[in-house]
């Protein structure tokens, strides 16, 4: 009986001195790029010419991390006001500032990217069917 009483007395002390982990939450490699989150198109330049003077809207990119925080891959969804949705995975080449997007139909789309200092404006450049595009996207969250 005395042993049980000692165990009951020691148990709270043992629990009081257990260490809690002060390790920060795991950090995804993609956090360093600044591209994670939602973006809305702001303007577009086609072959060096502004596509039109009407402000662009209602096209969105959503960059999300995947389950592996150690890789440079994530999930990307494009959608617009006409209901077009294109989803898939992306991989970032940090050295060359390039993103490879592979949609769910296995179509590949390669573009370069850059962010302004505040990481609020994402600029992407790509070529499609011999036409050069530069698009600016503003971060919405």
Short mmCIF file of C-alpha atoms in Angstrom, two decimals:
data_model
loop_
_atom_site.label_atom_id
_atom_site.label_comp_id
_atom_site.label_asym_id
_atom_site.label_seq_id
_atom_site.Cartn_x
_atom_site.Cartn_y
_atom_site.Cartn_z
CA UNK A 1 0.00 0.00 0.00
CA UNK A 2 2.86 2.32 0.86
CA UNK A 3 4.39 1.76 -2.60
CA UNK A 4 1.14 2.77 -4.29
CA UNK A 5 1.02 5.93 -2.21
CA UNK A 6 4.60 6.79 -3.20
CA UNK A 7 3.77 6.25 -6.87
CA UNK A 8 0.74 8.51 -6.57
CA UNK A 9 2.89 11.21 -4.96
CA UNK A 10 5.73 10.98 -7.50
CA UNK A 11 3.55 10.89 -10.60
CA UNK A 12 2.59 14.60 -10.51
CA UNK A 13 6.25 15.58 -10.06
CA UNK A 14 7.34 13.48 -12.99
CA UNK A 15 4.64 14.97 -15.17
CA UNK A 16 5.52 18.51 -14.08
CA UNK A 17 9.10 18.17 -15.28
CA UNK A 18 8.41 16.63 -18.65
CA UNK A 19 9.80 18.73 -21.45
CA UNK A 20 7.55 20.09 -24.10
CA UNK A 21 8.96 20.51 -27.52
CA UNK A 22 9.78 24.12 -28.33
CA UNK A 23 10.57 23.19 -31.90
CA UNK A 24 8.78 25.46 -34.35
CA UNK A 25 6.27 24.00 -36.76
CA UNK A 26 7.88 22.38 -39.80
CA UNK A 27 8.78 24.88 -42.52
CA UNK A 28 7.90 23.98 -46.12
CA UNK A 29 10.66 24.66 -48.68
CA UNK A 30 8.09 26.52 -50.80
CA UNK A 31 7.62 29.17 -48.10
CA UNK A 32 10.90 30.75 -49.20
CA UNK A 33 9.56 31.40 -52.72
CA UNK A 34 6.74 33.67 -51.55
CA UNK A 35 4.37 32.21 -54.14
CA UNK A 36 2.13 30.22 -51.82
CA UNK A 37 -1.38 31.62 -51.55
CA UNK A 38 -4.00 33.12 -53.86
CA UNK A 39 -3.27 35.50 -56.73
CA UNK A 40 -5.54 37.49 -59.08
CA UNK A 41 -4.42 38.66 -62.50
CA UNK A 42 -3.71 42.37 -62.74
CA UNK A 43 -2.45 42.91 -66.30
CA UNK A 44 -1.01 41.13 -69.31
CA UNK A 45 1.54 42.05 -71.97
CA UNK A 46 1.55 40.10 -75.24
CA UNK A 47 4.67 40.26 -77.45
CA UNK A 48 5.73 43.46 -75.67
CA UNK A 49 2.34 45.19 -76.10
CA UNK A 50 -0.27 45.73 -73.41
CA UNK A 51 -3.09 43.34 -74.30
CA UNK A 52 -5.79 45.95 -73.69
CA UNK A 53 -6.42 48.96 -71.51
CA UNK A 54 -9.27 47.32 -69.61
CA UNK A 55 -8.10 46.08 -66.21
CA UNK A 56 -7.94 42.31 -66.06
CA UNK A 57 -9.89 40.45 -63.45
CA UNK A 58 -11.44 37.25 -62.37
CA UNK A 59 -8.56 34.89 -63.15
CA UNK A 60 -6.99 33.28 -60.13
CA UNK A 61 -3.97 31.14 -59.26
CA UNK A 62 -3.85 29.19 -56.01
CA UNK A 63 -0.46 27.79 -54.97
CA UNK A 64 -0.64 25.31 -52.07
CA UNK A 65 2.04 23.14 -50.48
CA UNK A 66 1.85 19.36 -50.77
CA UNK A 67 2.37 16.83 -47.99
CA UNK A 68 6.17 16.68 -48.34
CA UNK A 69 7.70 19.80 -46.79
CA UNK A 70 11.20 18.88 -47.96
CA UNK A 71 10.51 19.02 -51.69
CA UNK A 72 9.96 21.96 -54.03
CA UNK A 73 6.58 20.71 -55.20
CA UNK A 74 3.04 21.77 -54.51
CA UNK A 75 -0.49 21.99 -55.85
CA UNK A 76 -1.63 24.65 -58.31
CA UNK A 77 -5.15 25.54 -59.39
CA UNK A 78 -6.11 28.08 -62.07
CA UNK A 79 -9.71 29.25 -62.38
CA UNK A 80 -11.55 32.04 -64.14
CA UNK A 81 -15.00 33.66 -64.20
CA UNK A 82 -16.21 31.38 -67.04
CA UNK A 83 -15.85 28.36 -64.78
CA UNK A 84 -12.62 27.02 -66.28
CA UNK A 85 -10.65 25.18 -63.62
CA UNK A 86 -7.25 23.64 -64.29
CA UNK A 87 -5.56 21.83 -61.41
CA UNK A 88 -2.38 19.89 -61.01
CA UNK A 89 1.04 19.90 -59.42
CA UNK A 90 3.95 22.30 -59.76
CA UNK A 91 7.66 22.14 -59.08
CA UNK A 92 9.91 25.14 -58.50
CA UNK A 93 13.46 25.37 -59.85
CA UNK A 94 14.87 27.96 -57.42
CA UNK A 95 18.14 28.48 -59.30
CA UNK A 96 16.44 29.50 -62.55
CA UNK A 97 13.20 30.96 -61.11
CA UNK A 98 11.18 28.48 -63.19
CA UNK A 99 7.95 26.69 -62.36
CA UNK A 100 6.87 23.53 -64.13
CA UNK A 101 3.11 22.99 -63.91
CA UNK A 102 1.68 19.58 -64.82
CA UNK A 103 -2.10 19.53 -64.90
CA UNK A 104 -4.32 16.56 -64.16
CA UNK A 105 -4.35 15.66 -67.89
CA UNK A 106 -0.51 15.47 -67.84
CA UNK A 107 -0.15 18.64 -69.96
CA UNK A 108 3.04 20.54 -69.05
CA UNK A 109 3.33 24.30 -68.78
CA UNK A 110 6.67 26.00 -68.05
CA UNK A 111 7.03 29.62 -66.95
CA UNK A 112 9.55 31.88 -65.25
CA UNK A 113 8.51 33.91 -62.26
CA UNK A 114 9.65 36.79 -60.11
CA UNK A 115 8.25 38.61 -57.09
CA UNK A 116 8.56 42.25 -56.15
CA UNK A 117 10.30 43.12 -52.85
CA UNK A 118 7.05 43.12 -50.87
CA UNK A 119 6.07 39.76 -52.42
CA UNK A 120 2.69 41.20 -53.38
CA UNK A 121 3.16 41.17 -57.17
CA UNK A 122 3.98 37.93 -58.99
CA UNK A 123 5.23 38.29 -62.56
CA UNK A 124 5.18 35.26 -64.81
CA UNK A 125 6.64 35.01 -68.31
CA UNK A 126 5.90 32.24 -70.78
CA UNK A 127 5.70 31.47 -74.47
CA UNK A 128 2.67 29.77 -75.97
CA UNK A 129 2.37 28.97 -79.67
CA UNK A 130 5.12 31.48 -80.54
CA UNK A 131 3.55 34.30 -78.52
CA UNK A 132 5.39 35.80 -75.53
CA UNK A 133 3.28 36.62 -72.48
CA UNK A 134 4.10 38.59 -69.35
CA UNK A 135 1.42 38.59 -66.67
CA UNK A 136 1.33 40.41 -63.35
CA UNK A 137 -0.68 38.87 -60.54
CA UNK A 138 -1.54 40.55 -57.23
CA UNK A 139 -1.63 38.55 -54.00
CA UNK A 140 -5.09 38.37 -52.46
CA UNK A 141 -4.18 36.21 -49.43
#
